[in-house]
Coordinates of C-alpha atoms in Angstrom, one line a residue:
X50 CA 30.2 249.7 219.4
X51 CA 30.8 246.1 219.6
X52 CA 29.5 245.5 216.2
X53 CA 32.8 247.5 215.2
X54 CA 35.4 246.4 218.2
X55 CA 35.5 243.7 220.4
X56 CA 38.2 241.4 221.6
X57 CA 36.4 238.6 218.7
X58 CA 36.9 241.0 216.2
X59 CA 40.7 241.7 217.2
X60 CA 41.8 238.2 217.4
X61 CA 39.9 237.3 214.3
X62 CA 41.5 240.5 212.4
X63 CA 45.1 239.0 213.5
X64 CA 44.6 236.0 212.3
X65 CA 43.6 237.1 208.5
X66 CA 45.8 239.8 208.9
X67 CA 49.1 237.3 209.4
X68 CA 49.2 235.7 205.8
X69 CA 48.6 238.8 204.1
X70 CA 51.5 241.0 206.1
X71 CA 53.5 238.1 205.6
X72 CA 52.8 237.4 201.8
X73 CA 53.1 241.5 201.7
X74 CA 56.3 241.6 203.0
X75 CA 57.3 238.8 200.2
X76 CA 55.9 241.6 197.6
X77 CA 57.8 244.0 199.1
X78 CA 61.1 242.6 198.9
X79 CA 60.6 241.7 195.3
X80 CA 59.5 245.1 194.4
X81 CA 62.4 246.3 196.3
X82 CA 64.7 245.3 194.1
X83 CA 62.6 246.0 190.6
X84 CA 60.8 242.6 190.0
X85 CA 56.6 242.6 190.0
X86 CA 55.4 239.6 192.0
X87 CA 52.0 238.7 190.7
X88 CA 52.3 235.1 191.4
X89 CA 52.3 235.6 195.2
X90 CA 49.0 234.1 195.4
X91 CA 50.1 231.1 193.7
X92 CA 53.2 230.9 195.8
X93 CA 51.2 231.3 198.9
X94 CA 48.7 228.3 197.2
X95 CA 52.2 225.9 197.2
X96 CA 53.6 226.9 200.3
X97 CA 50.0 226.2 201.9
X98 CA 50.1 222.3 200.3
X99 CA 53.4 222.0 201.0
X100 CA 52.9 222.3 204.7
X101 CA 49.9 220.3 204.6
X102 CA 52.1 217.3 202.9
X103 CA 54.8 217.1 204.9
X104 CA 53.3 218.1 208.0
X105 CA 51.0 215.5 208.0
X106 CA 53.6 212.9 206.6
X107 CA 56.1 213.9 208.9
X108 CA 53.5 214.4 211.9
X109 CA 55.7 217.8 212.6
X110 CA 54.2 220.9 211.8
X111 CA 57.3 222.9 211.8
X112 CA 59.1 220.6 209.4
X113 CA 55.7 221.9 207.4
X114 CA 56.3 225.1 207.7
X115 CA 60.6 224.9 206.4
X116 CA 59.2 222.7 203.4
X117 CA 56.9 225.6 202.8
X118 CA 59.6 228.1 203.2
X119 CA 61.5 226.1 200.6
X120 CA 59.2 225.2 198.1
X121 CA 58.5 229.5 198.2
X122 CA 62.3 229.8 197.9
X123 CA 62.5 227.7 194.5
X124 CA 59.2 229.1 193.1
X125 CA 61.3 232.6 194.0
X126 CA 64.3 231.2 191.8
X127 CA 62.3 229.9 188.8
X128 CA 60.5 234.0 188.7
X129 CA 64.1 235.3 189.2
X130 CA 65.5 233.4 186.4
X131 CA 62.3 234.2 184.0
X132 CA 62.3 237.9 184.8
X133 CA 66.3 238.3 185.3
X134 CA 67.8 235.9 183.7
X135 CA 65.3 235.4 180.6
X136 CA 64.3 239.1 180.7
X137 CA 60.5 238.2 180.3
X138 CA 57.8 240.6 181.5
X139 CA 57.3 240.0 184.7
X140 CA 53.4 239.8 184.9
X141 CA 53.5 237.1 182.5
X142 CA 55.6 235.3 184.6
X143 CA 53.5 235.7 187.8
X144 CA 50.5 234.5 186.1
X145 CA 52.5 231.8 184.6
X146 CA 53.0 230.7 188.7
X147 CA 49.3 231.4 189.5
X148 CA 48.1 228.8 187.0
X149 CA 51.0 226.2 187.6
X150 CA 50.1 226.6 191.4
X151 CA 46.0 225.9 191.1
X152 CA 46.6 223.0 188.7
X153 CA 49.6 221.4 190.0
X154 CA 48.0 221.6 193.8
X155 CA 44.7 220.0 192.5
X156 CA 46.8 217.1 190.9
X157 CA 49.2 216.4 193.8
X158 CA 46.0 216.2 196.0
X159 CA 44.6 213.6 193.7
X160 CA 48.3 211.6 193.7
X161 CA 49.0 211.7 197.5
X162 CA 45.3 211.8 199.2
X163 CA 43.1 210.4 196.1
X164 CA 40.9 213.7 197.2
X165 CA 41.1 216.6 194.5
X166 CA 39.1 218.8 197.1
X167 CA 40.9 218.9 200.4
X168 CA 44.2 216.9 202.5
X169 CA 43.4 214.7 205.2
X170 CA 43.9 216.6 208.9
X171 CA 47.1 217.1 209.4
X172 CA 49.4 218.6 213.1
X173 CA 49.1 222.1 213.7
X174 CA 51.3 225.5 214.9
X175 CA 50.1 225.9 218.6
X176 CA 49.3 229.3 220.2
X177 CA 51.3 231.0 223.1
X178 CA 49.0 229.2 225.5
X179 CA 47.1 230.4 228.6
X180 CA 50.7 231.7 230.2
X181 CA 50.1 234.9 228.6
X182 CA 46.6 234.7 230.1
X183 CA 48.0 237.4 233.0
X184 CA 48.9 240.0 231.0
X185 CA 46.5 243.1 231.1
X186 CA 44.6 244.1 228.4
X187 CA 46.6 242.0 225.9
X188 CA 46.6 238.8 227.6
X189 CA 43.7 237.2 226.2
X190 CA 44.7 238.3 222.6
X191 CA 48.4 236.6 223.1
X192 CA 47.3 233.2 224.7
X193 CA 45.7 232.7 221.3
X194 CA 47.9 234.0 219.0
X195 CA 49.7 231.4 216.9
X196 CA 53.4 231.6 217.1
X197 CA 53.7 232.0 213.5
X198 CA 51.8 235.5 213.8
X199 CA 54.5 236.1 216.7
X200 CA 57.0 235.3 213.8
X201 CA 55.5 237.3 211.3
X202 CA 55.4 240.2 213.9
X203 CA 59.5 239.8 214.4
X204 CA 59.8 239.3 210.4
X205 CA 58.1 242.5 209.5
X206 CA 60.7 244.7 212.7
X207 CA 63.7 242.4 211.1
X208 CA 62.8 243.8 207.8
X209 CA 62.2 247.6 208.9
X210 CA 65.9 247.3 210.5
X211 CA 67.5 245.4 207.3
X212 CA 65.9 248.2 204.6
X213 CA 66.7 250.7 206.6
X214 CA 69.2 250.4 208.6
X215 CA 71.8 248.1 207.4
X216 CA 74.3 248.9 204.2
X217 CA 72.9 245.9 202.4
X218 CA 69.5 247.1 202.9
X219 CA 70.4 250.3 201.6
X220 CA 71.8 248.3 198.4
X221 CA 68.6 246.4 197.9
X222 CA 67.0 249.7 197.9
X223 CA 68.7 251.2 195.4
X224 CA 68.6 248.4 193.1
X225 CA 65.2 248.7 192.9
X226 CA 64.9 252.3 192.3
X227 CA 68.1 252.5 189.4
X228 CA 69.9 249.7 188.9
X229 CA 72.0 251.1 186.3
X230 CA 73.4 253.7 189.5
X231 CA 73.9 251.0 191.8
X232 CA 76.0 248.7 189.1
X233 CA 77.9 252.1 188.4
X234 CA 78.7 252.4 192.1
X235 CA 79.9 248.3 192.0
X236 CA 76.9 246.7 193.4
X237 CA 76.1 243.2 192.2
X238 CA 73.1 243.8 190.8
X239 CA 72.1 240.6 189.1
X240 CA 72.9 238.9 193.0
X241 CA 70.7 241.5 194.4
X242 CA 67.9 240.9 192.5
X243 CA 67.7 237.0 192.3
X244 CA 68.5 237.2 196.6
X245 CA 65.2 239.5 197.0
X246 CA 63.0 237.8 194.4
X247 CA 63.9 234.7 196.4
X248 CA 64.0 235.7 200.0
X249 CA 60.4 237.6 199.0
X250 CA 59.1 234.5 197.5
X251 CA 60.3 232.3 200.5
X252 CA 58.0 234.6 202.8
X253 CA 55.3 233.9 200.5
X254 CA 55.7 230.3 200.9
X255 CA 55.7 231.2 205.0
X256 CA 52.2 232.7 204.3
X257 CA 50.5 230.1 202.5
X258 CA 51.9 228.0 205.3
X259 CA 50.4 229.6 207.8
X260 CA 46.4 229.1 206.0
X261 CA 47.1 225.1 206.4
X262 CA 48.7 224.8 209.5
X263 CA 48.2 228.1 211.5
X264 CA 45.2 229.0 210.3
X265 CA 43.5 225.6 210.1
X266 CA 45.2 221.9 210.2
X267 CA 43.9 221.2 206.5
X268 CA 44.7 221.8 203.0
X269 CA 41.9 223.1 200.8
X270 CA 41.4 223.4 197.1
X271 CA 42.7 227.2 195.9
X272 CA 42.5 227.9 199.7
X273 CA 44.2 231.4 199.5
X274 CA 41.2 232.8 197.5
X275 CA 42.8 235.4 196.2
X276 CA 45.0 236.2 199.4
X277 CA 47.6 236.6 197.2
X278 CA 46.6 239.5 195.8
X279 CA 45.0 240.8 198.9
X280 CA 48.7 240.9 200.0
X281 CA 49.9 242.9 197.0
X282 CA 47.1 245.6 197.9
X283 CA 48.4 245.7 201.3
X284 CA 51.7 246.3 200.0
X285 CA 50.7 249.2 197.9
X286 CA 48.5 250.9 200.5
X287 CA 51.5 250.4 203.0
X288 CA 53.9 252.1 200.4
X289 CA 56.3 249.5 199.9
X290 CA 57.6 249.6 203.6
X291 CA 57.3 246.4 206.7
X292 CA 55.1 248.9 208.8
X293 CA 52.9 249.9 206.0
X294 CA 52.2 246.7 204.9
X295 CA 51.5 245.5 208.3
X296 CA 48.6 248.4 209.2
X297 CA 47.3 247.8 205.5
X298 CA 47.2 244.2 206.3
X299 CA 45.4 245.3 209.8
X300 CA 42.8 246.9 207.7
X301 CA 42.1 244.5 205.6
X302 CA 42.0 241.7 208.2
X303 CA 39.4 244.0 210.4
X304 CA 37.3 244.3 207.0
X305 CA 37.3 240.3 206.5
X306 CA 36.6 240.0 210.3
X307 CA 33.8 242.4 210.3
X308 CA 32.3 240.6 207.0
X309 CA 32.4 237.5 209.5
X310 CA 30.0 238.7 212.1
X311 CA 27.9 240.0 209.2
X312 CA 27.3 236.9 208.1
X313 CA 24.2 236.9 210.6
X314 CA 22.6 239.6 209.3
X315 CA 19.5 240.4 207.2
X316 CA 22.0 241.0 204.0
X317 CA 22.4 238.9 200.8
X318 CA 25.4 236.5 201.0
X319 CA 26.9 237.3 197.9
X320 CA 27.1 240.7 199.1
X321 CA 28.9 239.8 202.8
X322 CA 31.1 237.5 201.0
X323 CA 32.2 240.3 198.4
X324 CA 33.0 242.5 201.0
X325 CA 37.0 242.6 201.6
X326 CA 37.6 242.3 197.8
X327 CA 35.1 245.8 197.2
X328 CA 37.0 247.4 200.2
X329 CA 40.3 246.4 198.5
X330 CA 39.3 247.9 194.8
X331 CA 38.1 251.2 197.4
X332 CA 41.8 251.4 198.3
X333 CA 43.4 250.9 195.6
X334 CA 41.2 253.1 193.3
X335 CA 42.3 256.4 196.1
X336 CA 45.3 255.2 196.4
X337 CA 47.1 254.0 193.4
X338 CA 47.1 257.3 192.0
X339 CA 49.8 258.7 195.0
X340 CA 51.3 255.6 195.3
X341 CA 54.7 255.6 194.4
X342 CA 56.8 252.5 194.7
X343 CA 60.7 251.8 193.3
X344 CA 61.2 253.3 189.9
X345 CA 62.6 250.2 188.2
X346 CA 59.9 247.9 189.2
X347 CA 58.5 246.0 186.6
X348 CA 61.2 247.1 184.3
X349 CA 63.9 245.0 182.4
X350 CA 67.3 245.0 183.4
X351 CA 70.3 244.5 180.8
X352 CA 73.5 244.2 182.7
X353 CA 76.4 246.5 181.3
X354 CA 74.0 249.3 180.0
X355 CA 74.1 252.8 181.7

């Protein structure tokens, strides 16, 4: 049984499971309101450096994390203005991120550091701390649960409550599924979408944030390895909702944390290491098929047409 479960395996599965709910819930809300977001990963990728940079220059790591937040936020407005305002397919535009991202993080590394491979150390998010220690059953899972993760926890509730309960949320919603309804009923369309693409990309930027100063204290070379992505999975196996996405992102954290502990097995490495991405592909090829997300995403919208 503890090859399965043990309290190892559930902090390790939080802590890969927080960048992807978060990054998931950045998907979501662009989705939500009818723009594809394949460039989470390399949003995730600048929020992560961006952290790293200021955190160490500043010596705060929470000033690392709002630059993150930030630099999410533009990215968000540059893929709202190709896919809203330019009307370009949005896929193109994601990819278009992903490759800016890689390259433009290698090269900043190289101008700030001279290192092309990783950041000096730089000051980390704590952890709740041994006060939680007392707690039973959970305690020894919150003392070392980085307050980020707490955050990301709130986030993904805030969310549930704003979608669904909240007449703006409603709006977002609808957006997403016919815009051409919603702009009939007087909704600002246009302002809808650019405010989720960017809120959605923000959270993103939290993510990646969360790999170099939650996660570790470093930034590495295309240290999200594919995380991004990862994310977007989770999203569609959680059905486009906070909760889903969380419990998708559960899964897959359990599946990278199990692939851990199998590292010290009798199997081929390549094999271990290919593990959450093969799981991932599993899901998506059973699930994709009943999945059913908003009905404009992906599509372009052309204000004044019904």
């Amino acid at each position: 049984m503890s090859l399965l479960i043990s309290a190892s395996i559930i902090q390790i599965t939080l802590l890969i499971a927080t960048p992807l709910f978060i990054g998931a819930l950045g998907g979501l809300f662009c989705e939500r309101v009818g723009v594809v977001n394949v460039g989470l990963d390399g949003i995730m990728l600048a929020g992560a450096f961006t952290a790293a940079v200021v955190s160490y220059y500043s010596q705060s790591a929470l000033l690392g994390v709002l630059a993150a937040v930030l630099a999410g936020a533009l990215l968000g407005v540059l893929h709202a203005f190709i896919c809203v305002g330019l009307k370009t397919d949005h896929v193109v535009s994601g990819v278009a991120i992903n490759i800016l991202a890689s390259s433009t993080t290698v090269f900043l590394l190289q101008l700030f550091f001279g290192n092309k491979g990783q950041s000096p150390s730089c000051p980390k998010i704590g952890v709740l701390g041994t006060g939680m220690a007392h707690i039973p059953l959970l305690g020894p899972l919150l003392q070392n649960m980085s307050y980020l993760t707490l955050a990301g926890l709130v986030l993904v509730i805030i969310s549930h409550l704003f979608l669904y309960h909240t007449k703006m949320g409603l709006r977002l919603r609808a957006v997403g599924e016919n815009p051409y309804a919603a702009q009939s009923l007087g909704v600002p369309v246009v302002k809808y979408m650019y405010g989720g693409v960017i809120l959605g990309c923000a959270l993103a930027g939290l993510a990646g944030a969360f790999l170099s100063v939650g996660m570790l204290n470093v930034f590495t070379k295309n240290m999200t390895a594919g995380r991004g992505f990862i994310a977007l999975a989770a999203m569609i196996f959680g059905r486009w909702t906070p909760f889903g996405s969380l419990l998708a992102s559960l899964f897959f954290g359990y599946v990278m944390a199990w692939q851990i502990n199998a590292q010290g097995w009798q199997v081929p490495a390549q094999l271990v290491e290919a593990i959450p991405y093969l799981a991932t592909l599993l899901v998506l090829a059973f699930v994709s098929r009943r999945a059913r997300g908003p009905a404009h995403t992906g599509k372009i919208y052309i204000a004044g047409r019904h």
